[in-house]
Coordinates of C-alpha atoms in Angstrom, one line a residue:
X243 CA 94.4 93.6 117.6
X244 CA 97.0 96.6 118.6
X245 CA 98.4 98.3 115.3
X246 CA 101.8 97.5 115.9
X247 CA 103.1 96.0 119.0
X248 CA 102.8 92.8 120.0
X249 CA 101.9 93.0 123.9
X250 CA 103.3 89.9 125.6
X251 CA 100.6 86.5 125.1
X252 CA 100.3 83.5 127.0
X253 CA 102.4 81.6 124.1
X254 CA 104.7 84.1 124.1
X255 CA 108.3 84.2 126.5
X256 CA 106.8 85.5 129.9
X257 CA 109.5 88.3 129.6
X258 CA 108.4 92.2 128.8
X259 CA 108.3 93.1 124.9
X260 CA 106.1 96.3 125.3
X261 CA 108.7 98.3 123.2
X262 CA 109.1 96.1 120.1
X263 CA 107.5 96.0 116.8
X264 CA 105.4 92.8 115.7
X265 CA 105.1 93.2 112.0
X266 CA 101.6 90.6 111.5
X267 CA 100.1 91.3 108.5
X268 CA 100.4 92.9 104.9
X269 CA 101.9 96.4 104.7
X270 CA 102.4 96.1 108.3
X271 CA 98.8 96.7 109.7
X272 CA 95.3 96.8 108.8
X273 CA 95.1 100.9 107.7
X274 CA 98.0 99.7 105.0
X275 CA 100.0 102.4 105.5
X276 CA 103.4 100.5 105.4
X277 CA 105.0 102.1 108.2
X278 CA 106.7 101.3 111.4
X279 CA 106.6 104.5 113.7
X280 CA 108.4 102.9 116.7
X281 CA 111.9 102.1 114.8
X282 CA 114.3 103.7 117.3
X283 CA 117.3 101.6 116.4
X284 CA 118.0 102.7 112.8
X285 CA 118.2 106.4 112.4
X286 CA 119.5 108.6 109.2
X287 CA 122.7 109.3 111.1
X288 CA 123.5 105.5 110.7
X289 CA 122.2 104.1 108.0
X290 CA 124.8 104.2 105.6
X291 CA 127.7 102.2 103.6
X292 CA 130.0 102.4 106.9
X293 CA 127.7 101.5 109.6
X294 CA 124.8 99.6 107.8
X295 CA 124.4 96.4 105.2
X296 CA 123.3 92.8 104.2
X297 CA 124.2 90.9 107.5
X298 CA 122.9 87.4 106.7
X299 CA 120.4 85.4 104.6
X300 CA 118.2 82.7 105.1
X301 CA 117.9 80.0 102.2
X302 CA 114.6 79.2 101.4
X303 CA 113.1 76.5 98.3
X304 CA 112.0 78.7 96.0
X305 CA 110.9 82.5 95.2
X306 CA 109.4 84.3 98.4
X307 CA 106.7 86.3 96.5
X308 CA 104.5 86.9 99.8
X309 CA 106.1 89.5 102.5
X310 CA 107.8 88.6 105.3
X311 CA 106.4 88.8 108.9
X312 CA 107.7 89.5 112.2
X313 CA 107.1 88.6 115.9
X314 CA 109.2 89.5 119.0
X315 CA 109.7 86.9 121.9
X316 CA 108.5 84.2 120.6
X317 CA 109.0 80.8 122.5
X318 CA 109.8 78.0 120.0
X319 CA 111.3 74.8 121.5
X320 CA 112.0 75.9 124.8
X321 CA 114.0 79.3 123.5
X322 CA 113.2 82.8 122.8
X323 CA 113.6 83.7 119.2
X324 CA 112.5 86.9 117.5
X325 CA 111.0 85.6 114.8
X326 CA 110.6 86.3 110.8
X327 CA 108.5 84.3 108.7
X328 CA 108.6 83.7 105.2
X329 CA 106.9 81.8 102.7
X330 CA 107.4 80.4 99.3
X331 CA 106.1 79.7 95.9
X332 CA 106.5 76.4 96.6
X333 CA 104.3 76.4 99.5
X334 CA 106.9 76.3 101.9
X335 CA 106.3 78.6 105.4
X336 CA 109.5 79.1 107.3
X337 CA 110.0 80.8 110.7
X338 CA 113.7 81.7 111.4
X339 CA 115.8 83.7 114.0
X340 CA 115.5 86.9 112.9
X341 CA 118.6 87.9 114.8
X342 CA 121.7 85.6 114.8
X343 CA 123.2 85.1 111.5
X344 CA 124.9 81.8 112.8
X345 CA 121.2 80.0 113.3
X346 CA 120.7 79.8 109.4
X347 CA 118.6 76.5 109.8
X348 CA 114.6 77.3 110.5
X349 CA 113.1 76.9 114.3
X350 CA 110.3 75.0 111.9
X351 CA 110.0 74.5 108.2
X352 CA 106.1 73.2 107.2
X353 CA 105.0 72.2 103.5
X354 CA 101.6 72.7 102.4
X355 CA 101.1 70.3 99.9
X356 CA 102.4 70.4 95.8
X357 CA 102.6 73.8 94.2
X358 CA 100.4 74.7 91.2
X359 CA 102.7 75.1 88.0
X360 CA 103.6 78.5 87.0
X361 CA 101.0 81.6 86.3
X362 CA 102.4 82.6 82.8
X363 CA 102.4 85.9 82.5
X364 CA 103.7 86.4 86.2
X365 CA 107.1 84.1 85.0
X366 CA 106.5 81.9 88.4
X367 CA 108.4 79.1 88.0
X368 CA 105.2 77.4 90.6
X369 CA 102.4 78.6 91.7
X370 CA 101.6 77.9 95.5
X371 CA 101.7 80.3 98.0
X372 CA 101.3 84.1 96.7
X373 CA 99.5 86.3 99.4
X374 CA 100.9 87.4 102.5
X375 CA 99.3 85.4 105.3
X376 CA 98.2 87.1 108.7
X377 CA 98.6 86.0 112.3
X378 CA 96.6 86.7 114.9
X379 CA 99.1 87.9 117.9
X380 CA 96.4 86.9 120.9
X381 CA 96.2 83.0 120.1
X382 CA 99.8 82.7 118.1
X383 CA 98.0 81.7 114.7
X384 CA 99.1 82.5 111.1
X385 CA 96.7 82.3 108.7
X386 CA 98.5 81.5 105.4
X387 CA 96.5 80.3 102.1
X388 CA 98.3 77.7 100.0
X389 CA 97.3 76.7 95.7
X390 CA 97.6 72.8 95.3
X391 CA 97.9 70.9 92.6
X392 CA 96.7 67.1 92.2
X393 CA 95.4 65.3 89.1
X394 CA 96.0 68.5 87.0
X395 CA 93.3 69.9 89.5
X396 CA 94.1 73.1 91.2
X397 CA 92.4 73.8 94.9
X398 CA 93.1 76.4 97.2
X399 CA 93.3 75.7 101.2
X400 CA 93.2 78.1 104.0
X401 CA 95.5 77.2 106.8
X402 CA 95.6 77.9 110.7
X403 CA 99.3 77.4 111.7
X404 CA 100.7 77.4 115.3
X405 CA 103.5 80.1 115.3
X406 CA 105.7 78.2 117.7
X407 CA 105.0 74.8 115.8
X408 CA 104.0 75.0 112.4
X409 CA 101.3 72.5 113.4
X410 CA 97.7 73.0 112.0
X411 CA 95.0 74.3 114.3
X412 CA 91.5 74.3 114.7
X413 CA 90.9 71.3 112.7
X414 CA 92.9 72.7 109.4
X415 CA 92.8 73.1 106.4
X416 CA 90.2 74.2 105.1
X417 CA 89.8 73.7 101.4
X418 CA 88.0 77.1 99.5
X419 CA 85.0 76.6 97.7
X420 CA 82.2 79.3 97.1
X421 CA 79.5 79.3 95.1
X422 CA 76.6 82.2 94.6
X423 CA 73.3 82.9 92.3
X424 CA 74.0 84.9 89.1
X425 CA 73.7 84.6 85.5
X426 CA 76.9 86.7 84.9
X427 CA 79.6 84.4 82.4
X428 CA 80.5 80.7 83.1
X429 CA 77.6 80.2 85.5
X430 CA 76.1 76.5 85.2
X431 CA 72.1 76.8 86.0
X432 CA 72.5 80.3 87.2
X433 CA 75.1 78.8 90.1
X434 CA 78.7 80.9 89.8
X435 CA 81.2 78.5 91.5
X436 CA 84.9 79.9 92.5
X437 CA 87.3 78.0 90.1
X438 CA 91.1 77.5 91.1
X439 CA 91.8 76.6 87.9
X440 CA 90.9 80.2 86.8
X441 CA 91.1 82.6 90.5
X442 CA 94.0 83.4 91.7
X443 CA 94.1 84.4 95.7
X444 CA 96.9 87.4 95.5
X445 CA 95.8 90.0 98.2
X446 CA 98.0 89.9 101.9
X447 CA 95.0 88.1 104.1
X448 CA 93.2 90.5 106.6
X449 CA 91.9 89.2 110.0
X450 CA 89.4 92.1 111.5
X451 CA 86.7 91.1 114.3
X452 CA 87.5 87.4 114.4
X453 CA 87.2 86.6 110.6
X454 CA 89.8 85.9 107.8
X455 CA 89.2 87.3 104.9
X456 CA 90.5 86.3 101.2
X457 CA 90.5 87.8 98.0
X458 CA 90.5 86.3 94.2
X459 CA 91.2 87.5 90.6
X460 CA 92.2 85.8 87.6
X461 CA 95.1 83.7 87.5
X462 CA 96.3 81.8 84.1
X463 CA 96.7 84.3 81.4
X464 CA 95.8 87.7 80.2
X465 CA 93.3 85.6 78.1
X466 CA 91.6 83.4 80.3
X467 CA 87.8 84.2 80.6
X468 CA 85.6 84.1 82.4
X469 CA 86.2 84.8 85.7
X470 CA 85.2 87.1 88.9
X471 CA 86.3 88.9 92.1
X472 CA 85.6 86.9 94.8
X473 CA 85.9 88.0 99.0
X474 CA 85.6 85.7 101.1
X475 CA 85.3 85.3 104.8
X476 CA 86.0 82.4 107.5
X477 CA 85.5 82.4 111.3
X478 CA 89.3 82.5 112.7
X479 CA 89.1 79.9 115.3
X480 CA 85.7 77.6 113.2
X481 CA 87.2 78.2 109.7
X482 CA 84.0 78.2 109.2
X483 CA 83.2 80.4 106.0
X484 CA 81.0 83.0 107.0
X485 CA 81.3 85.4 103.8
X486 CA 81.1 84.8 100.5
X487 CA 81.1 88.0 98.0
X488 CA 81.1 87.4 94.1
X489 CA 81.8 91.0 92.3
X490 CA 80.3 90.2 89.2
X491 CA 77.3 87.6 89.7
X492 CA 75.8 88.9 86.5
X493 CA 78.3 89.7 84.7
X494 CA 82.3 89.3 84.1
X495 CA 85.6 90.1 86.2
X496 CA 85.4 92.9 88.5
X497 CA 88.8 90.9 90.3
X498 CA 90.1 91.7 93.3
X499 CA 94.6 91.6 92.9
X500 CA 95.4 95.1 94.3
X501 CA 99.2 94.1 93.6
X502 CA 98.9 91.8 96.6
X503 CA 97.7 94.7 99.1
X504 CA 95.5 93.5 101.5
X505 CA 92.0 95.5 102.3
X506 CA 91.9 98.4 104.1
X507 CA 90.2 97.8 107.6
X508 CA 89.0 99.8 110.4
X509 CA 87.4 98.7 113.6
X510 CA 83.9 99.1 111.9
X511 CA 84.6 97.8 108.5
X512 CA 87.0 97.1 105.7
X513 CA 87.5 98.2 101.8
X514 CA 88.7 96.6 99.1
X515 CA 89.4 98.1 94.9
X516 CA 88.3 96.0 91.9
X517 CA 89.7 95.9 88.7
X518 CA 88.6 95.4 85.0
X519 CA 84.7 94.2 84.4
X520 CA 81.2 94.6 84.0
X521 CA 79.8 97.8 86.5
X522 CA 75.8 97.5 86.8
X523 CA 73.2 94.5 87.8
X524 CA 74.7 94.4 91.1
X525 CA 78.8 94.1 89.2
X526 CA 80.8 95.9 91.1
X527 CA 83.9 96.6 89.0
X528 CA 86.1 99.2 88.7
X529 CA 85.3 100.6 92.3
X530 CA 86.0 100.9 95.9
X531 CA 84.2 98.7 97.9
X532 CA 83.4 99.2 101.4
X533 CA 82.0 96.1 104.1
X534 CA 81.0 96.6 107.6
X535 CA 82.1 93.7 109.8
X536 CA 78.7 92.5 110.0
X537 CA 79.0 91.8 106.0
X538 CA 76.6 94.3 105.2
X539 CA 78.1 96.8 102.3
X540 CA 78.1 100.3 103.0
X541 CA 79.6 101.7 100.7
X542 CA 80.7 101.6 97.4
X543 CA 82.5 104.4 94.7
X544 CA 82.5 103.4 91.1
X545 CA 85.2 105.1 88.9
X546 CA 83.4 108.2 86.5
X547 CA 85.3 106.7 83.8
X548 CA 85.1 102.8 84.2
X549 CA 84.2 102.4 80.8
X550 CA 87.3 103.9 79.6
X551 CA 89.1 101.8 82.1
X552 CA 87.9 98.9 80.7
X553 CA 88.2 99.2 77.4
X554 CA 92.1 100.3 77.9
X555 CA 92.9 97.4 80.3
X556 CA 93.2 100.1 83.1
X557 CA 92.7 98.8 86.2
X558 CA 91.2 100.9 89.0
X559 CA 92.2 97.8 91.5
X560 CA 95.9 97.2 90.1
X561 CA 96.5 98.8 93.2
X562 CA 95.1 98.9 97.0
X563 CA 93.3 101.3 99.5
X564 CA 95.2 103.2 102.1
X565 CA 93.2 104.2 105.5
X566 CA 93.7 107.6 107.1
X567 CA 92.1 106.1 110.1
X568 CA 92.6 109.8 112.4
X569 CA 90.2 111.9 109.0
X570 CA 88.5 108.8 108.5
X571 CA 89.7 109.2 104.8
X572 CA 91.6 106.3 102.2
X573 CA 93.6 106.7 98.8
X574 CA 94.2 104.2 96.5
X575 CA 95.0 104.7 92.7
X576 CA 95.7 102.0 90.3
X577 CA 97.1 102.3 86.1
X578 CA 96.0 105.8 84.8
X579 CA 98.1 107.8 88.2
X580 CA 95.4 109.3 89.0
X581 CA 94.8 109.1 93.0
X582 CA 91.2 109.1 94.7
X583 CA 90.7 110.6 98.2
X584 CA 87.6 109.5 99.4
X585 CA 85.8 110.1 103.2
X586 CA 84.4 107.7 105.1
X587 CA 81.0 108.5 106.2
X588 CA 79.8 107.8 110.0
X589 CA 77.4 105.3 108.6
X590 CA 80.3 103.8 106.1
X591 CA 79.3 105.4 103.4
X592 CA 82.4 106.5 100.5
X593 CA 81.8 109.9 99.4
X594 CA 84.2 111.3 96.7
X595 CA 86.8 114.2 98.0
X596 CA 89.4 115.1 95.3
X597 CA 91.4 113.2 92.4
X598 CA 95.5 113.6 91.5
X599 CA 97.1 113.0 88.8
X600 CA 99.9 112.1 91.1
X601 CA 101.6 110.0 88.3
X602 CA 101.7 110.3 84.3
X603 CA 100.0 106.5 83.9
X604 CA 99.3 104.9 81.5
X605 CA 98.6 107.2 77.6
X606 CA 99.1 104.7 75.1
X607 CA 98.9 100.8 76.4
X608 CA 97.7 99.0 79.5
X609 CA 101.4 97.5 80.7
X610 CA 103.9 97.9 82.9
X611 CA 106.1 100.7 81.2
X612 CA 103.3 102.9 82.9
X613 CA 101.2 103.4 86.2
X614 CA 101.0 102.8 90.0
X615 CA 100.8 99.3 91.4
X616 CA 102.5 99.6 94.5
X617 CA 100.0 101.4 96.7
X618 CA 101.8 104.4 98.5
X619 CA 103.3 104.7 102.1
X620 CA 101.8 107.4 104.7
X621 CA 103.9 109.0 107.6
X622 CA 101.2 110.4 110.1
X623 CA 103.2 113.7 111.0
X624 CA 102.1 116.1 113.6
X625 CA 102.9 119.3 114.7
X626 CA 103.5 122.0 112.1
X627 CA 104.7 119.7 109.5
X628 CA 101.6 117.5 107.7
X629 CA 101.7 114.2 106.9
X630 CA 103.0 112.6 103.7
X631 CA 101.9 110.3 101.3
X632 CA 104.8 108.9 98.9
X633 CA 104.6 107.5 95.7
X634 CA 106.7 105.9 93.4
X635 CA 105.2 104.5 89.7
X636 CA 106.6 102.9 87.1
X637 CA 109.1 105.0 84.9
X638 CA 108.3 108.2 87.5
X639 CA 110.0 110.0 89.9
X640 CA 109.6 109.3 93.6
X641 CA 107.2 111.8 94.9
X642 CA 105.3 113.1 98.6
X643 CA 102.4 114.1 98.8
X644 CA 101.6 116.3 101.9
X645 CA 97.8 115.8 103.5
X646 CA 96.4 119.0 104.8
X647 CA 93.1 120.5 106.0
X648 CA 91.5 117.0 104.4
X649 CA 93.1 117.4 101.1
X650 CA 96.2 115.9 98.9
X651 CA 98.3 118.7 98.1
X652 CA 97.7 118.8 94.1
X653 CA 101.4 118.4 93.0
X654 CA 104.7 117.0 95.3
X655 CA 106.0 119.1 98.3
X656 CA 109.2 116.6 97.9
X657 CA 110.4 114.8 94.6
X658 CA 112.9 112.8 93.6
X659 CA 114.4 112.6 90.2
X660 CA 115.4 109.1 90.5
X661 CA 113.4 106.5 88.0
X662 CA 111.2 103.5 89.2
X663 CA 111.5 100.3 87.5
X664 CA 109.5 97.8 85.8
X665 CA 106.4 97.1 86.7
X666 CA 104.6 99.4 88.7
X667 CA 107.3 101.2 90.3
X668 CA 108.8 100.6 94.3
X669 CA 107.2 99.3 97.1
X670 CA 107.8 101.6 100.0
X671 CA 107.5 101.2 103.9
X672 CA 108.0 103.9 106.5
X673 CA 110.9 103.9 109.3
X674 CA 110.6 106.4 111.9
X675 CA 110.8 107.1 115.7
X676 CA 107.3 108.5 116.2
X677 CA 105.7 110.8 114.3
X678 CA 108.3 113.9 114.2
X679 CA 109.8 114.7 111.0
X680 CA 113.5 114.1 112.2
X681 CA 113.9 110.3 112.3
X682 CA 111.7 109.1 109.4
X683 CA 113.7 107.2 106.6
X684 CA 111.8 106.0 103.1
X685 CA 112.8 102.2 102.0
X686 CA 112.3 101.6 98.6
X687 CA 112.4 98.2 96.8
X688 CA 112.5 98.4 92.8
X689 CA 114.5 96.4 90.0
X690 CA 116.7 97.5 87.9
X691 CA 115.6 95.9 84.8
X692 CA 112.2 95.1 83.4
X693 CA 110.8 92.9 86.1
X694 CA 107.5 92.0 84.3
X695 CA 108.1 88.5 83.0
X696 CA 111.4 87.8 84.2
X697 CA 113.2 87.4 87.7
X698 CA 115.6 90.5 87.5
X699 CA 117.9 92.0 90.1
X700 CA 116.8 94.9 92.7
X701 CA 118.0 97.6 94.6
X702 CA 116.9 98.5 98.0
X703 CA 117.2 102.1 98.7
X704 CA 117.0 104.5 101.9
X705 CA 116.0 107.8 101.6
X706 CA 115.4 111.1 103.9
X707 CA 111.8 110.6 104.5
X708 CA 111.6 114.6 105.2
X709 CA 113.2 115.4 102.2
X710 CA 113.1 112.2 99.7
X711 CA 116.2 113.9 97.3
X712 CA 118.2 112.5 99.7
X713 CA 119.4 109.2 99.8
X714 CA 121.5 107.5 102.8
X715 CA 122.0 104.6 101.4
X716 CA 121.2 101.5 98.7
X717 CA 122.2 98.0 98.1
X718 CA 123.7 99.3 95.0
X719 CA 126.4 100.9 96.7
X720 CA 129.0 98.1 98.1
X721 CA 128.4 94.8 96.1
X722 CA 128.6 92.6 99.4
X723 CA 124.6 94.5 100.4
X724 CA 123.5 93.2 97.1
X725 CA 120.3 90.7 97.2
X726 CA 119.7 88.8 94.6
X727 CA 116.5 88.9 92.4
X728 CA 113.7 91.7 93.4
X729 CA 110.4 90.0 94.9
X730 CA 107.9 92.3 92.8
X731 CA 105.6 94.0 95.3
X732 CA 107.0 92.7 98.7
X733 CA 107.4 95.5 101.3
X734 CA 110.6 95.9 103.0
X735 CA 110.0 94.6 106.5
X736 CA 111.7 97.1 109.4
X737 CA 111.7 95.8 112.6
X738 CA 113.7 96.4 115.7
X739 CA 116.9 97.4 114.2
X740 CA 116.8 95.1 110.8
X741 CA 115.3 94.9 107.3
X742 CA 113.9 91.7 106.3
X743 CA 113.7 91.6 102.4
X744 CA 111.8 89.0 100.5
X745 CA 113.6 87.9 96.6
X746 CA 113.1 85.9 94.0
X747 CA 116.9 84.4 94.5
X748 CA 115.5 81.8 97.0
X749 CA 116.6 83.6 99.8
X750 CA 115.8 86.1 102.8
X751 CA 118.1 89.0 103.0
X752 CA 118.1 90.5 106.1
X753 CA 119.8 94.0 106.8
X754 CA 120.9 96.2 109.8
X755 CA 123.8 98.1 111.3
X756 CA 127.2 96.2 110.9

């Protein structure tokens, strides 16, 4: 699976697409770096209120909480679309031209069954699809997960979508179940099953080495108990499950949410963060988690002060892991601002580097007024200038974060005085034409009220990705850019020319020069 681009596939048009960006999976590809480093269409020279802006939307049925994907040259009843998928709340999945703002109606529209009703304390109005599905570019399949409700029962069901069609493949869906041995809370004869009633599936879905993988954490309320962190793992063209990881078999929690990240993945292995739970008698908890793609765990870093976390609410997991795939290094950070940098040894072992307290986090109470949830962005520089890691946590300052000689720099080389919103700051992606500092622009998508338990309107924001105080452009600026409702922690999409924006206003907005 290339990082990026897309080469041309038998079910793709026969025509050459070696220079375009497919955009296939959760922060754009498996290190989760949320950035596009082959964006030669968009520059800082044009993005801004004269030249660039909201060109179209695409309705959708309800909220589009998962991020958008993108695929060049795709064939889709005879014709060759770009492509940009989206999928709802209401367990809709939609694949539009991503191109030609007078082809509004979808190339295909699917529904996966009836959406669960709302998660309270998320202010869904539904329930259904919440993750951001994957597709795997060589055999033109999205893998999408979908929360059903029938009977007042809740399932979950992994799906195998053709991109052209819609259509199910491989003899989907598959409905989840998983069950292992522990006596850890709500076990019946020392049996854990997974419960949809309680789990939530909220990471982006990672395919690595011919497997899907899917992670779980509590769904209802703040107050629901008990529950676990679940990964689990199905063969992409079986859906056969071939994986099945419970994070607290004798104990409590440990769930895996990461904000909807997805896990970090290599070509050896992948790594996941937990939250809030019991550590000890094989609970994992409050840690980084590392699997090698033959399911064997190889590493795993447990937070000094886990206890603290837990007792404040504190998630280590409320945000994902990062992969500095060139060092063989990841971050990741979740609600007390404090970063980890860990290595990743030859055998795929984690092995602690340095901590920053990149953000102030949380001093006083365990909500969103506080903390990072939004994983950062990385831009891989070379040359003389190091790479940068931004940030951007609730109530903060935007922030980079240069990485040099193995090593975070200990306070920002770049700030921005500009305050986040509600809750857990901006999500970021990475624009840039290759890895020089001269073309990179920072996208930033944050609300402008408190977004915690309501739908509230956003701003999306460009910034100079060498020098983040300052900004080219935001939605803010001329009311026609202006999108509607933020989708809380959906990346801004950049593709070829365009920005494909996920909302809560039932709607796609897409953006590009005028």
């Amino acid at each position: 699976m290339p990082r990026l681009i897309a080469h041309a596939c038998l079910w793709l048009a026969a025509v050459p697409i070696w220079s375009q960006v497919s955009v296939w999976t959760g922060q754009y590809d498996q290190s989760r770096d949320s950035a596009n480093l082959s964006e030669t269409v968009l520059t800082r020279s044009n993005v801004n209120t004269n030249q660039f802006g909201l060109l179209f939307t695409r309705a959708v049925d309800d909220y589009i909480y998962a991020q958008p994907l993108y695929l060049p040259q795709v064939t889709i009843n005879g014709t060759v679309h770009n492509v940009v998928y989206a999928a709802t709340i209401n367990n809709s999945v939609y694949a539009f031209d991503a191109d030609t703002p007078s082809l509004a109606a979808p190339l295909w529209q699917v529904n996966l069954g009836p959406a669960a009703p709302q998660v309270s304390h998320n202010a869904l109005p539904r329930c259904g699809i919440l993750s951001t599905p994957v597709i795997d570019t060589s055999s033109g399949t999205m893998y999408v997960v979908a929360l059903t409700e029938q009977s007042s029962k809740m399932s979950h069901s992994l799906h195998a979508l053709d991109v052209t069609s819609g259509k199910e493949k491989f003899g989907g869906p598959v409905i989840i179940k998983a069950s292992v041995k522990g006596t850890g809370s709500g076990n019946k004869n020392g049996t854990i099953a997974l419960n949809s009633n309680i789990e939530l599936q909220r990471p982006a879905l990672l395919l690595l080495n011919g497997t899907v993988y899917l992670g779980f954490a509590r769904q209802r309320t703040e107050s629901v108990v008990p529950f676990h962190g679940w990964e689990l793992g199905y063969n992409a063209t079986t859906l056969k499950q071939t994986f099945v990881l419970n994070t607290t078999p004798n104990g409590n929690e440990g769930g895996i949410w990461m904000s909807g990240r997805g896990p970090a993945a290599d070509s050896k292995g992948f790594t996941f963060i937990t939250g809030n739970g019991d550590v000890g008698n094989s609970n994992i908890s409050e840690s980084f988690v590392r699997y090698a793609t033959n399911h064997s765990q190889t590493g795993l870093y447990t937070a000094p002060n886990w206890s603290s976390l837990n007792t404040n609410d504190y998630d280590l997991g409320a945000s994902g892991p990062l992969l500095i795939p060139a060092a063989n290094m990841m971050v990741g950070g979740g609600k007390t601002g404090l970063v980890y940098l860990l290595s990743i040894t030859s055998t795929g072992a984690l092995q602690f580097v340095q901590s920053v307290q990149a953000t102030p986090g949380c001093s006083s109470s365990a909500d969103s007024s506080c903390a990072q949830w939004h994983s950062p962005a990385f831009w891989n520089l070379t040359g003389s200038t190091p790479p940068l890691l931004y940030i951007w946590a609730s109530n903060d300052s935007l922030k980079a974060f240069s990485f040099s000689g193995g090593l975070l720099s200990t306070s920002p080389v770049f700030q921005n005085a500009m305050t986040a919103g509600l809750p857990g700051g901006a999500a970021l992606a990475i624009s840039a034409n290759g890895s020089t500092p001269g073309s990179g622009i920072l996208w930033a998508a944050m609300s402008t009220q408190d977004a915690s338990s309501a739908a509230v309107p956003g701003v999306l924001h460009a910034f100079n990705a060498s020098n983040i105080a300052t900004e080219l452009w935001n939605s803010a600026m001329n009311p026609a850019d202006q999108f509607g409702n933020l989708a809380k922690f959906a990346v801004p999409v950049v593709a070829n020319g365009k920005v494909y924006l996920a909302t809560f206003s039932n709607q796609l907005a897409v953006y590009g020069l005028k």
